[in-house]
Coordinates of C-alpha atoms in Angstrom, one line a residue:
M868 CA -51.3 -50.9 -84.3
T869 CA -48.0 -51.7 -84.3
V870 CA -46.5 -54.2 -81.4
S871 CA -44.0 -56.5 -82.0
F872 CA -40.7 -58.3 -79.3
L873 CA -37.2 -59.2 -79.4
I874 CA -35.5 -61.3 -81.1
S875 CA -32.6 -63.1 -83.6
S876 CA -29.3 -60.6 -83.0
L877 CA -28.5 -59.7 -86.3
L878 CA -26.3 -56.6 -85.7
L879 CA -26.7 -54.7 -89.0
L880 CA -25.7 -51.1 -87.8
T881 CA -22.5 -53.0 -85.6
H882 CA -20.9 -52.2 -89.2
P883 CA -19.9 -48.6 -89.7
Q884 CA -19.6 -49.0 -93.4
Q885 CA -22.6 -50.2 -93.8
P886 CA -25.7 -47.7 -93.6
L887 CA -24.7 -45.0 -95.8
H888 CA -24.5 -48.1 -98.1
L889 CA -28.1 -49.5 -97.5
Q890 CA -29.4 -45.7 -96.8
S891 CA -28.4 -45.2 -101.1
L892 CA -29.7 -48.1 -102.1
Y893 CA -33.5 -47.4 -100.5
K894 CA -33.8 -44.4 -101.7
Q895 CA -32.8 -45.8 -105.1
N896 CA -34.7 -49.0 -104.9
L897 CA -38.1 -48.8 -102.7
A898 CA -40.3 -46.4 -102.7
T899 CA -40.7 -43.5 -100.2
F900 CA -44.0 -42.0 -98.9
Q901 CA -44.0 -38.6 -96.2
I902 CA -46.8 -38.1 -93.6
L903 CA -48.1 -34.4 -93.5
T904 CA -47.9 -33.5 -89.9
S905 CA -48.2 -30.9 -86.6
L906 CA -46.0 -31.7 -83.7
N907 CA -47.2 -32.0 -79.8
S908 CA -45.6 -28.9 -78.4
N909 CA -45.4 -31.5 -75.5
L910 CA -42.6 -33.7 -76.6
N911 CA -40.4 -31.7 -76.4
K912 CA -40.2 -32.1 -72.2
N913 CA -40.6 -35.2 -72.7
N914 CA -37.4 -35.5 -74.8
E915 CA -34.6 -33.5 -72.1
H916 CA -34.2 -36.7 -70.6
R917 CA -32.0 -36.6 -74.7
T918 CA -29.0 -34.1 -72.7
G919 CA -28.7 -35.6 -69.5
N920 CA -29.3 -38.9 -67.1
N921 CA -30.8 -41.9 -69.3
K922 CA -30.8 -44.0 -66.0
P923 CA -34.7 -46.4 -67.0
T924 CA -37.7 -44.8 -65.7
P925 CA -39.1 -46.1 -63.4
S926 CA -41.7 -49.1 -63.3
R927 CA -46.0 -47.4 -63.2
H928 CA -49.2 -48.3 -62.2
F929 CA -51.3 -48.4 -65.3
S930 CA -54.3 -46.2 -62.9
M931 CA -52.4 -43.4 -63.7
N932 CA -54.7 -40.7 -66.1
S933 CA -54.2 -41.1 -69.6
Q934 CA -52.0 -38.1 -70.7
A935 CA -49.4 -39.0 -67.4
A936 CA -49.4 -43.0 -69.2
R937 CA -48.8 -41.0 -72.5
Q938 CA -45.9 -39.6 -70.5
A939 CA -44.4 -42.2 -69.1
A940 CA -44.9 -44.3 -72.2
T941 CA -43.1 -41.6 -74.4
K942 CA -40.1 -40.9 -72.2
R943 CA -39.8 -44.8 -72.1
A944 CA -39.2 -45.2 -76.1
L945 CA -37.1 -42.9 -75.9
Q946 CA -34.6 -44.3 -74.0
V947 CA -34.8 -47.5 -76.0
A948 CA -34.0 -45.9 -78.5
D949 CA -30.8 -44.0 -77.0
R950 CA -29.5 -47.5 -75.8
S951 CA -30.6 -49.5 -79.1
N952 CA -28.9 -50.7 -83.0
A953 CA -32.3 -49.3 -84.0
A954 CA -31.7 -45.8 -83.1
N955 CA -28.8 -43.3 -84.2
E956 CA -28.2 -39.3 -83.9
T957 CA -31.2 -38.1 -86.8
H958 CA -33.6 -41.4 -86.9
V959 CA -35.5 -44.3 -84.9
W960 CA -36.6 -47.3 -87.5
N961 CA -39.3 -48.6 -86.3
F962 CA -41.5 -51.7 -87.6
G963 CA -45.7 -51.8 -88.2
Y964 CA -47.5 -54.2 -89.4
G965 CA -50.9 -53.5 -86.9
A966 CA -53.2 -50.5 -88.0
N967 CA -50.1 -48.2 -88.4
I968 CA -49.3 -49.6 -91.9
N969 CA -52.0 -48.1 -93.2
P970 CA -51.0 -44.4 -95.0
Q971 CA -54.4 -43.1 -94.4
K972 CA -54.4 -44.4 -90.8
L973 CA -51.0 -42.7 -90.1
R974 CA -52.1 -39.9 -92.0
E975 CA -55.5 -38.7 -91.5
K976 CA -55.4 -40.0 -87.4
R977 CA -51.9 -39.9 -86.3
N978 CA -50.5 -36.9 -88.1
M979 CA -47.5 -39.2 -88.4
Q980 CA -44.5 -38.3 -91.0
P981 CA -42.4 -40.8 -92.0
L982 CA -38.7 -40.3 -93.4
E983 CA -39.2 -43.2 -95.3
A984 CA -41.4 -46.6 -95.8
Y985 CA -40.4 -49.6 -96.7
C986 CA -42.1 -53.5 -97.0
G987 CA -39.8 -56.1 -94.2
K988 CA -40.7 -59.2 -92.2
V989 CA -39.6 -60.4 -89.1
K990 CA -38.8 -63.7 -89.0
N991 CA -40.5 -66.2 -86.5
V992 CA -42.6 -65.2 -84.9
R993 CA -46.9 -65.8 -85.3
L994 CA -49.2 -62.6 -85.0
L995 CA -51.8 -62.6 -82.3
F996 CA -54.6 -60.2 -81.2
N997 CA -54.6 -60.7 -77.5
H998 CA -53.8 -56.7 -76.8
R999 CA -57.0 -55.6 -74.8
G1000 CA -60.0 -55.4 -76.3
G1001 CA -58.5 -57.7 -79.8
F1002 CA -55.3 -55.4 -80.9
G1003 CA -52.5 -56.8 -82.2
N1004 CA -49.2 -58.6 -80.7
L1005 CA -46.6 -60.5 -81.7
E1006 CA -46.1 -63.7 -80.3
S1007 CA -42.5 -65.9 -80.6
I1008 CA -43.0 -69.6 -82.2
T1009 CA -40.4 -70.3 -79.9
G1010 CA -42.9 -69.2 -76.5
T1011 CA -45.1 -66.5 -75.5
N1012 CA -43.9 -62.8 -74.5
N1013 CA -45.8 -63.6 -71.4
S1014 CA -43.4 -66.0 -68.5
K1015 CA -46.5 -66.8 -67.2
Q1016 CA -47.9 -68.4 -70.7
Q1017 CA -44.3 -69.6 -70.6
N1018 CA -45.3 -73.7 -71.4
A1019 CA -49.2 -72.4 -73.3
P1020 CA -50.3 -74.4 -76.0
P1021 CA -50.0 -72.6 -79.2
P1022 CA -53.3 -70.8 -80.3
P1023 CA -55.8 -72.1 -82.6
E1024 CA -55.1 -71.0 -86.1
L1025 CA -56.8 -67.3 -87.0
S1026 CA -57.8 -68.7 -90.7
P1027 CA -60.2 -72.0 -91.1
V1028 CA -58.4 -71.9 -94.3
I1029 CA -55.2 -70.9 -94.3
A1030 CA -52.4 -72.1 -91.7
Q1031 CA -50.8 -69.2 -89.9
P1032 CA -47.5 -67.6 -91.4
S1033 CA -44.5 -68.4 -89.3
E1034 CA -43.3 -64.6 -90.5
V1035 CA -45.0 -61.3 -90.0
H1036 CA -45.6 -59.1 -92.7
G1037 CA -45.6 -54.9 -92.2
I1038 CA -43.8 -52.2 -93.2
L1039 CA -40.0 -50.1 -91.7
L1040 CA -40.8 -46.3 -90.8
R1041 CA -37.6 -44.1 -90.6
L1042 CA -39.6 -41.9 -87.6
T1043 CA -37.5 -38.6 -86.4
H1044 CA -37.5 -38.9 -82.3
D1045 CA -40.3 -36.6 -81.8
D1046 CA -42.4 -38.9 -84.1
F1047 CA -41.3 -42.0 -82.9
G1048 CA -42.2 -40.4 -79.4
R1049 CA -45.7 -39.7 -80.0
M1050 CA -46.3 -43.1 -81.5
A1051 CA -45.0 -44.3 -78.6
G1052 CA -47.7 -42.2 -76.0
M1053 CA -50.1 -43.5 -78.2
E1054 CA -48.6 -47.1 -78.1
H1055 CA -48.5 -46.1 -74.3
Q1056 CA -50.4 -49.5 -73.5
Y1057 CA -46.9 -51.1 -75.4
D1058 CA -43.4 -51.8 -74.5
A1059 CA -40.4 -50.8 -77.5
K1060 CA -38.6 -53.7 -78.3
E1061 CA -35.7 -54.4 -80.8
V1062 CA -36.5 -56.8 -84.1
S1063 CA -35.0 -57.8 -87.0
V1064 CA -36.3 -57.1 -89.9
T1065 CA -35.8 -58.2 -93.6
S1066 CA -36.5 -56.0 -96.2
Y1067 CA -38.3 -57.3 -99.5
D1068 CA -34.7 -57.0 -101.3
G1069 CA -33.0 -58.8 -98.6
V1070 CA -31.8 -56.1 -96.3
V1071 CA -31.7 -57.4 -92.6
R1072 CA -32.5 -53.7 -90.5
K1073 CA -32.7 -53.5 -86.8
A1074 CA -36.0 -51.2 -85.7
L1075 CA -38.3 -50.9 -83.0
A1076 CA -41.4 -52.5 -82.8
F1077 CA -44.6 -52.1 -80.1
I1078 CA -45.2 -55.4 -77.8
T1079 CA -48.4 -55.5 -75.4
N1080 CA -46.5 -55.3 -72.0
Y1081 CA -47.3 -58.6 -70.2
R1082 CA -50.1 -56.7 -67.9
H1083 CA -52.6 -55.8 -70.9
E1084 CA -52.4 -59.1 -72.6
T1085 CA -55.5 -60.4 -72.8
L1086 CA -56.2 -64.6 -71.4
E1087 CA -57.3 -65.6 -74.4
R1088 CA -54.5 -65.8 -77.1
G1089 CA -57.1 -67.3 -79.7
L1090 CA -59.0 -64.0 -80.2
L1091 CA -60.7 -62.4 -83.3
P1092 CA -60.1 -59.1 -84.9
T1093 CA -62.6 -56.5 -85.0
D1094 CA -64.5 -56.0 -87.9
R1095 CA -62.8 -52.3 -88.0
Y1096 CA -59.2 -53.2 -86.6
V1097 CA -58.3 -56.3 -89.0
K1098 CA -59.9 -53.7 -92.1
L1099 CA -57.4 -50.9 -91.5
I1100 CA -54.5 -53.8 -92.2
Q1101 CA -55.9 -55.1 -94.6
T1102 CA -56.2 -52.2 -96.8
G1103 CA -53.2 -51.0 -95.9
A1104 CA -51.3 -54.1 -97.0
K1105 CA -52.5 -53.8 -100.3
Q1106 CA -51.7 -50.1 -100.9
M1107 CA -48.0 -50.4 -99.6
G1108 CA -48.0 -54.0 -102.0
I1109 CA -47.2 -55.8 -98.4
D1110 CA -46.7 -60.1 -99.8
A1111 CA -49.5 -61.2 -101.5
S1112 CA -49.0 -64.6 -99.9
Y1113 CA -49.4 -62.9 -96.5
R1114 CA -52.0 -60.5 -97.6
K1115 CA -54.4 -63.3 -99.6
W1116 CA -54.2 -64.8 -95.3
L1117 CA -54.6 -61.7 -93.4
D1118 CA -58.2 -61.7 -95.4
Q1119 CA -59.0 -65.7 -94.4
I1120 CA -58.8 -64.0 -90.6
P1121 CA -63.1 -63.6 -89.8
S1122 CA -63.7 -60.5 -87.7
V1123 CA -66.4 -59.8 -84.8
P1124 CA -68.3 -56.7 -84.6
D1125 CA -66.7 -54.2 -82.7
K1126 CA -69.8 -54.0 -80.2
E1127 CA -70.5 -57.9 -80.1
R1128 CA -66.8 -58.5 -77.6
G1129 CA -67.7 -60.3 -75.5
Q1130 CA -66.0 -60.7 -70.9
E1131 CA -63.2 -62.6 -72.7
Y1132 CA -62.1 -59.5 -74.8
Y1133 CA -61.2 -57.3 -71.6
Q1134 CA -59.6 -60.3 -69.4
T1135 CA -56.3 -59.1 -69.1
Q1136 CA -53.7 -59.1 -66.0
S1137 CA -54.9 -56.0 -64.8
A1138 CA -58.0 -56.0 -65.7
P1139 CA -59.7 -59.4 -64.9
G1140 CA -63.7 -58.7 -65.6
K1141 CA -65.3 -56.2 -67.5
R1142 CA -68.6 -53.7 -65.4
V1143 CA -71.8 -52.7 -66.9
T1144 CA -72.7 -49.0 -66.4
E1145 CA -75.7 -47.5 -67.4
N1146 CA -74.5 -45.3 -69.9
S1147 CA -73.2 -49.0 -71.1
K1148 CA -76.9 -50.3 -71.0
R1149 CA -78.5 -48.0 -72.9
K1150 CA -76.4 -48.3 -75.8
G1151 CA -76.8 -51.5 -75.6
R1152 CA -73.3 -53.2 -75.0
S1153 CA -70.9 -53.6 -71.4
V1154 CA -67.1 -51.3 -70.7
P1155 CA -64.3 -52.5 -69.3
S1156 CA -63.0 -52.3 -65.8
S1157 CA -60.1 -50.5 -66.7
S1158 CA -61.4 -48.2 -69.5
R1159 CA -58.7 -46.8 -72.2
Q1160 CA -59.6 -43.1 -70.3
G1161 CA -57.6 -45.1 -67.0
G1162 CA -60.7 -46.5 -65.1
K1163 CA -62.9 -43.1 -65.5
E1164 CA -66.4 -43.3 -65.4
P1165 CA -67.8 -42.7 -69.5
Q1166 CA -68.7 -39.4 -69.9
S1167 CA -72.2 -38.7 -69.2
S1168 CA -74.8 -37.5 -71.9
S1169 CA -75.0 -33.6 -70.8
V1170 CA -71.2 -33.8 -71.2
Q1171 CA -71.2 -35.6 -75.0
S1172 CA -74.4 -32.7 -75.5
G1173 CA -72.2 -30.2 -74.6
R1174 CA -69.2 -31.2 -77.2
K1175 CA -72.2 -31.2 -79.8
A1176 CA -72.4 -28.1 -79.2
V1177 CA -69.3 -26.8 -79.1
S1178 CA -68.9 -27.8 -82.0
K1179 CA -72.0 -26.0 -84.2
K1180 CA -70.4 -22.9 -82.2
R1181 CA -67.2 -23.3 -83.2
V1182 CA -69.0 -23.3 -86.9
N1183 CA -70.9 -20.3 -86.3
L1184 CA -68.0 -18.5 -85.1
V1185 CA -65.5 -19.1 -88.2
S1186 CA -64.5 -16.3 -89.5
D1187 CA -66.0 -14.8 -92.5
K1188 CA -63.7 -15.5 -95.1
H1189 CA -64.1 -19.3 -94.5
S1190 CA -68.0 -19.6 -94.2
V1191 CA -68.8 -20.5 -97.4
Y1192 CA -67.2 -24.1 -96.1
S1193 CA -68.2 -23.8 -93.0
E1194 CA -72.0 -24.1 -94.7
A1195 CA -70.4 -26.2 -97.0
G1196 CA -70.8 -29.5 -94.5
S1197 CA -69.3 -31.1 -91.7
G1198 CA -66.9 -33.6 -94.1
P1199 CA -66.4 -32.0 -96.9
A1200 CA -63.9 -34.3 -99.0
G1201 CA -63.7 -32.6 -102.4
I1202 CA -64.2 -28.8 -104.1
F1203 CA -65.7 -27.8 -107.8
V1204 CA -65.7 -24.5 -109.7
R1205 CA -68.3 -23.4 -112.1
R1206 CA -68.9 -20.2 -112.5
N1207 CA -70.7 -18.9 -109.8
N1208 CA -70.8 -21.7 -107.8
L1209 CA -69.2 -24.3 -105.2
Y1210 CA -69.6 -27.8 -105.2
V1211 CA -68.7 -29.5 -102.1
S1212 CA -68.6 -33.8 -101.7
D1213 CA -69.7 -33.8 -98.0
N1214 CA -68.6 -37.2 -96.6
K1215 CA -70.0 -36.6 -93.5
S1216 CA -73.6 -36.2 -94.6
D1217 CA -72.9 -38.6 -97.6
S1218 CA -73.7 -35.6 -100.4
V1219 CA -72.6 -33.5 -102.7
K1220 CA -73.7 -29.7 -101.7
V1221 CA -73.7 -27.0 -103.8
I1222 CA -73.7 -22.6 -102.8
S1223 CA -73.9 -19.9 -105.7
L1224 CA -70.8 -17.2 -104.7
E1225 CA -72.2 -13.8 -105.9
D1226 CA -69.6 -12.5 -108.7
D1227 CA -67.3 -10.1 -106.7
S1228 CA -63.6 -9.0 -108.5
N1229 CA -62.3 -8.2 -104.9
N1230 CA -62.5 -12.7 -103.9
D1231 CA -64.5 -11.4 -101.4
M1232 CA -65.5 -14.4 -99.8
T1233 CA -67.7 -13.4 -97.0
K1234 CA -70.3 -12.7 -100.5
A1235 CA -72.1 -16.4 -99.5
V1236 CA -75.8 -16.6 -101.0
G1237 CA -77.7 -18.5 -98.1
V1238 CA -77.2 -21.9 -97.1
S1239 CA -75.9 -24.8 -99.5
E1240 CA -78.4 -27.2 -101.0
I1241 CA -78.0 -30.7 -101.9
V1242 CA -77.7 -31.8 -105.2
A1243 CA -76.4 -35.4 -104.7
G1244 CA -76.9 -37.8 -102.2
G1245 CA -78.0 -37.0 -98.7
N1246 CA -80.9 -40.1 -98.2
G1247 CA -78.2 -41.8 -96.2
R1248 CA -75.5 -43.8 -96.4
G1249 CA -75.7 -46.8 -98.6
E1250 CA -75.6 -48.6 -101.8
K1251 CA -78.5 -47.7 -103.3
P1252 CA -78.6 -45.7 -106.4
N1253 CA -79.4 -42.8 -104.7
Q1254 CA -77.3 -42.8 -102.1
L1255 CA -73.4 -42.4 -101.6
N1256 CA -70.7 -43.9 -98.9
R1257 CA -68.2 -40.9 -97.9
P1258 CA -67.6 -39.1 -101.4
W1259 CA -65.0 -38.2 -102.1
R1260 CA -63.9 -36.1 -105.1
L1261 CA -66.2 -34.4 -108.3
F1262 CA -66.0 -33.2 -111.2
V1263 CA -68.9 -30.8 -112.5
D1264 CA -69.7 -31.5 -116.6
E1265 CA -71.4 -28.3 -117.9
L1266 CA -71.8 -29.3 -121.4
Q1267 CA -73.4 -32.3 -120.1
Q1268 CA -75.5 -31.0 -117.6
Y1269 CA -73.7 -34.0 -114.9
I1270 CA -72.1 -34.2 -111.2
Y1271 CA -69.8 -36.8 -111.4
V1272 CA -69.0 -37.7 -107.5
V1273 CA -66.0 -40.3 -106.3
D1274 CA -68.3 -43.2 -104.0
R1275 CA -65.3 -43.8 -102.7
N1276 CA -67.2 -46.6 -100.0
N1277 CA -69.0 -48.2 -103.1
A1278 CA -65.9 -48.5 -105.2
R1279 CA -67.8 -46.6 -108.1
V1280 CA -68.3 -43.2 -109.4
Q1281 CA -71.5 -42.5 -110.1
Q1282 CA -73.0 -39.4 -112.6
W1283 CA -75.8 -37.1 -110.8
P1284 CA -78.5 -34.9 -113.6
I1285 CA -77.6 -31.1 -112.1
T1286 CA -80.5 -29.4 -110.7
N1287 CA -82.5 -27.3 -109.2
N1288 CA -84.5 -29.4 -107.0
N1289 CA -82.4 -32.7 -106.3
N1290 CA -85.9 -34.5 -105.1
S1291 CA -85.8 -35.7 -108.8
N1292 CA -83.2 -38.1 -108.0
N1293 CA -83.8 -38.9 -104.7
N1294 CA -85.6 -42.2 -105.8
G1295 CA -81.9 -42.9 -108.2
D1296 CA -83.9 -43.3 -111.4
N1297 CA -81.2 -40.7 -112.7
V1298 CA -78.6 -41.6 -111.5
M1299 CA -76.0 -43.8 -113.2
T1300 CA -72.7 -45.6 -112.5
V1301 CA -70.4 -44.8 -114.8
A1302 CA -67.4 -46.9 -113.5
G1303 CA -67.1 -48.9 -111.3
G1304 CA -69.7 -50.8 -109.3
N1305 CA -68.9 -54.2 -108.9
E1306 CA -67.8 -54.3 -105.3
P1307 CA -63.9 -53.9 -104.9
G1308 CA -61.8 -55.5 -106.8
S1309 CA -58.6 -55.5 -109.3
G1310 CA -60.7 -55.8 -111.9
L1311 CA -60.7 -54.1 -115.3
S1312 CA -64.7 -54.1 -114.4
Q1313 CA -63.6 -53.2 -110.5
L1314 CA -62.3 -50.4 -108.6
D1315 CA -60.4 -50.1 -105.2
Q1316 CA -60.5 -46.6 -103.3
P1317 CA -61.5 -44.6 -106.5
V1318 CA -60.2 -41.1 -105.2
D1319 CA -60.2 -38.4 -107.6
V1320 CA -62.1 -38.2 -111.5
H1321 CA -62.2 -35.8 -114.6
V1322 CA -64.3 -36.3 -117.6
I1323 CA -64.0 -35.1 -121.2
E1324 CA -67.1 -33.4 -121.9
Q1325 CA -67.1 -33.5 -125.4
S1326 CA -66.8 -37.7 -125.2
G1327 CA -67.5 -38.0 -121.8
D1328 CA -64.7 -40.5 -121.7
V1329 CA -64.3 -40.7 -117.7
Y1330 CA -61.6 -41.1 -115.6
V1331 CA -60.7 -42.6 -112.2
S1332 CA -57.8 -42.4 -109.9
D1333 CA -57.7 -46.1 -108.5
R1334 CA -55.2 -45.5 -105.7
A1335 CA -55.0 -48.7 -103.7
N1336 CA -54.7 -50.5 -107.1
H1337 CA -52.0 -48.2 -107.9
R1338 CA -53.5 -46.9 -111.9
V1339 CA -55.8 -44.5 -113.9
V1340 CA -58.5 -46.4 -115.0
M1341 CA -60.3 -45.2 -118.1
W1342 CA -64.4 -45.5 -119.1
K1343 CA -65.9 -44.7 -122.4
R1344 CA -69.6 -44.0 -122.1
N1345 CA -71.9 -46.7 -121.3
A1346 CA -68.8 -49.1 -120.8
K1347 CA -68.6 -52.4 -118.6
E1348 CA -65.4 -51.6 -117.5
G1349 CA -62.3 -50.0 -118.1
R1350 CA -58.8 -49.4 -120.0
V1351 CA -55.7 -48.8 -117.9
V1352 CA -54.3 -45.7 -118.9
A1353 CA -51.8 -45.3 -116.4
G1354 CA -49.3 -47.1 -113.7
G1355 CA -51.4 -50.9 -113.2
N1356 CA -48.4 -52.9 -112.2
G1357 CA -48.6 -53.2 -109.0
F1358 CA -47.2 -50.4 -106.4
G1359 CA -43.4 -49.1 -107.1
S1360 CA -41.0 -46.3 -108.4
G1361 CA -40.2 -47.2 -111.3
S1362 CA -42.0 -45.6 -115.1
H1363 CA -44.1 -47.8 -115.5
Q1364 CA -45.6 -47.6 -112.0
L1365 CA -48.0 -45.0 -109.3
G1366 CA -48.2 -45.7 -106.0
C1367 CA -50.9 -44.7 -103.9
P1368 CA -52.4 -42.0 -106.8
G1369 CA -54.7 -38.9 -105.9
G1370 CA -54.7 -36.1 -107.6
L1371 CA -55.6 -35.7 -111.4
H1372 CA -56.4 -33.9 -114.9
V1373 CA -56.9 -35.0 -117.9
T1374 CA -56.1 -32.7 -121.2
A1375 CA -58.4 -33.2 -124.1
N1376 CA -56.0 -35.4 -126.1
G1377 CA -56.3 -37.8 -123.3
T1378 CA -52.6 -36.7 -121.7
V1379 CA -52.9 -37.7 -118.3
Y1380 CA -51.3 -35.6 -115.4
V1381 CA -51.9 -37.7 -111.9
S1382 CA -50.0 -37.2 -108.4
D1383 CA -48.2 -39.9 -107.6
E1384 CA -48.1 -39.4 -103.7
A1385 CA -46.1 -42.5 -102.0
N1386 CA -42.8 -41.6 -104.8
N1387 CA -43.3 -37.5 -104.1
R1388 CA -43.8 -36.5 -108.0
I1389 CA -46.2 -36.1 -110.6
M1390 CA -46.2 -38.4 -113.4
R1391 CA -47.2 -37.7 -117.1
W1392 CA -48.8 -40.7 -118.9
N1393 CA -48.9 -40.0 -122.9
P1394 CA -52.1 -40.9 -124.6
N1395 CA -51.7 -45.3 -125.7
E1396 CA -48.2 -45.1 -123.5
N1397 CA -47.3 -47.9 -121.0
R1398 CA -44.6 -45.1 -119.1
G1399 CA -45.2 -42.2 -117.6
Q1400 CA -42.4 -39.7 -117.1
V1401 CA -41.7 -37.5 -114.1
V1402 CA -42.7 -34.0 -114.7
A1403 CA -42.1 -32.6 -110.8
G1404 CA -40.6 -34.1 -107.9
G1405 CA -39.1 -37.5 -108.2
H1406 CA -36.1 -36.4 -106.3
G1407 CA -36.7 -37.7 -102.7
A1408 CA -39.2 -36.2 -100.2
G1409 CA -38.0 -33.0 -99.3
D1410 CA -38.7 -29.1 -99.4
G1411 CA -36.3 -28.7 -102.3
T1412 CA -37.5 -26.3 -105.0
A1413 CA -36.7 -29.9 -107.0
Q1414 CA -38.5 -31.9 -104.5
L1415 CA -41.9 -32.3 -102.8
Y1416 CA -43.4 -33.9 -99.8
H1417 CA -46.7 -36.5 -99.9
P1418 CA -48.5 -34.6 -102.4
L1419 CA -52.2 -34.7 -103.4
G1420 CA -54.4 -32.7 -106.0
I1421 CA -52.9 -30.9 -108.9
W1422 CA -54.3 -29.0 -111.3
V1423 CA -53.1 -28.4 -114.8
S1424 CA -54.3 -25.0 -117.0
D1425 CA -54.4 -25.0 -120.8
E1426 CA -51.0 -24.5 -121.5
E1427 CA -50.5 -26.9 -118.7
D1428 CA -48.3 -25.2 -116.7
I1429 CA -48.4 -28.0 -113.1

């Protein structure tokens, strides 16, 4: 989560001629990422206050139901924005440094739509995980946010190896008022506070960030984060190019499994203890006395099973034109079509499935034949040769009769023989790692969050979009390490750089086309060149004919039309 508090009073926006200049500077020198979103239709009701009386919202008790708490938090945050130097009539600057620095979290879980995003830092503060449940919070070096703990000693160091920095790094997000309001609703146990953020080019800007309301601060200030939460921060920091020394400190912070959080993670001013319910006993863990659902009892198993039944019913009732995709599985991440076969990577069941399609000139997808068949994975989630862990995109080599699968969470690309009987692959004897597979990392023998793969069928050269390393790497057949063929010079918008590359296509002569997601452009890299060319987009994010908006996938025709 993003959190912060009120610090220094550098009022950049009080100089009337600076904002336009600075906005231009940001657009020219810093990478921007755009995130697709669907807006909450209820938010317009929360924004009605903007044309009326801006009196402070009365304080609320946190025992209200979750929906009411979110609506109240949205209204409070937008009223703060009205009075803040961090906002104007069109946007609000938000500073995020917790899970919200992770672009995947923003895109897939929160449906946020930042207009711009830049790296920055807040000085004279420390990062803590003393929000209820072990989530992030900022605290002044000179004193705590909670007036009841003003004389408390500093908390213990989070890292046993590296001293805690006296500044917190994160991402400046320029949000619409609608998106900022929605984010405030999601962060309803936090308060919006104004901070001064210094971007990496030295520009100081006011921003609003979310800090924990004191009632939701844990009594213990030196808590460790959970495995899942700190991983989101570490991954986002690397993807967005956060300062290397700060990332090194983040990587040294120990963490605890989510299910092993003790009572101290839930002892707050508003919830001094926690209780155990019958459902939680069966699951082997205790539940806070004031849950995220406004203190309601956890839902019974009958309700949960009812949800599953609804999910199955939705699959059965999906329109006929999409029946082929419902057959493919619950979490399709990539598709590849060869002749009359549709291959789908299913990252929920950790498998690749194939569906035979009849030859129909009318493109009638209702003629899918039978149920999908597993042709790769499907042996449980893991790192063994015959297993996959969140398979992403794929490539089918019909000439050599192989399926190449991006095994994202295992940081590798796996080669599976095309077979009519997946039982022959169950023991993994016929499966090969053709790229990565040496733990996530930035070495030439490693990959980090690969997302797409393209294979030159005649030579067997494997090209991989190595997202977290901001590069494209080519692996020769049976090679022990790859060679960088695009990017690889850190996150950035230069012609020699990429920012979170996604979709990938390679021509027979080795020309690489890649969607440069964070920079809203498509890049072409000719063989053996150290700089690429913009062939689409590159004019900022937008819906103009010369612009792109968060491009994810790409395909290039034989005539090299994109």
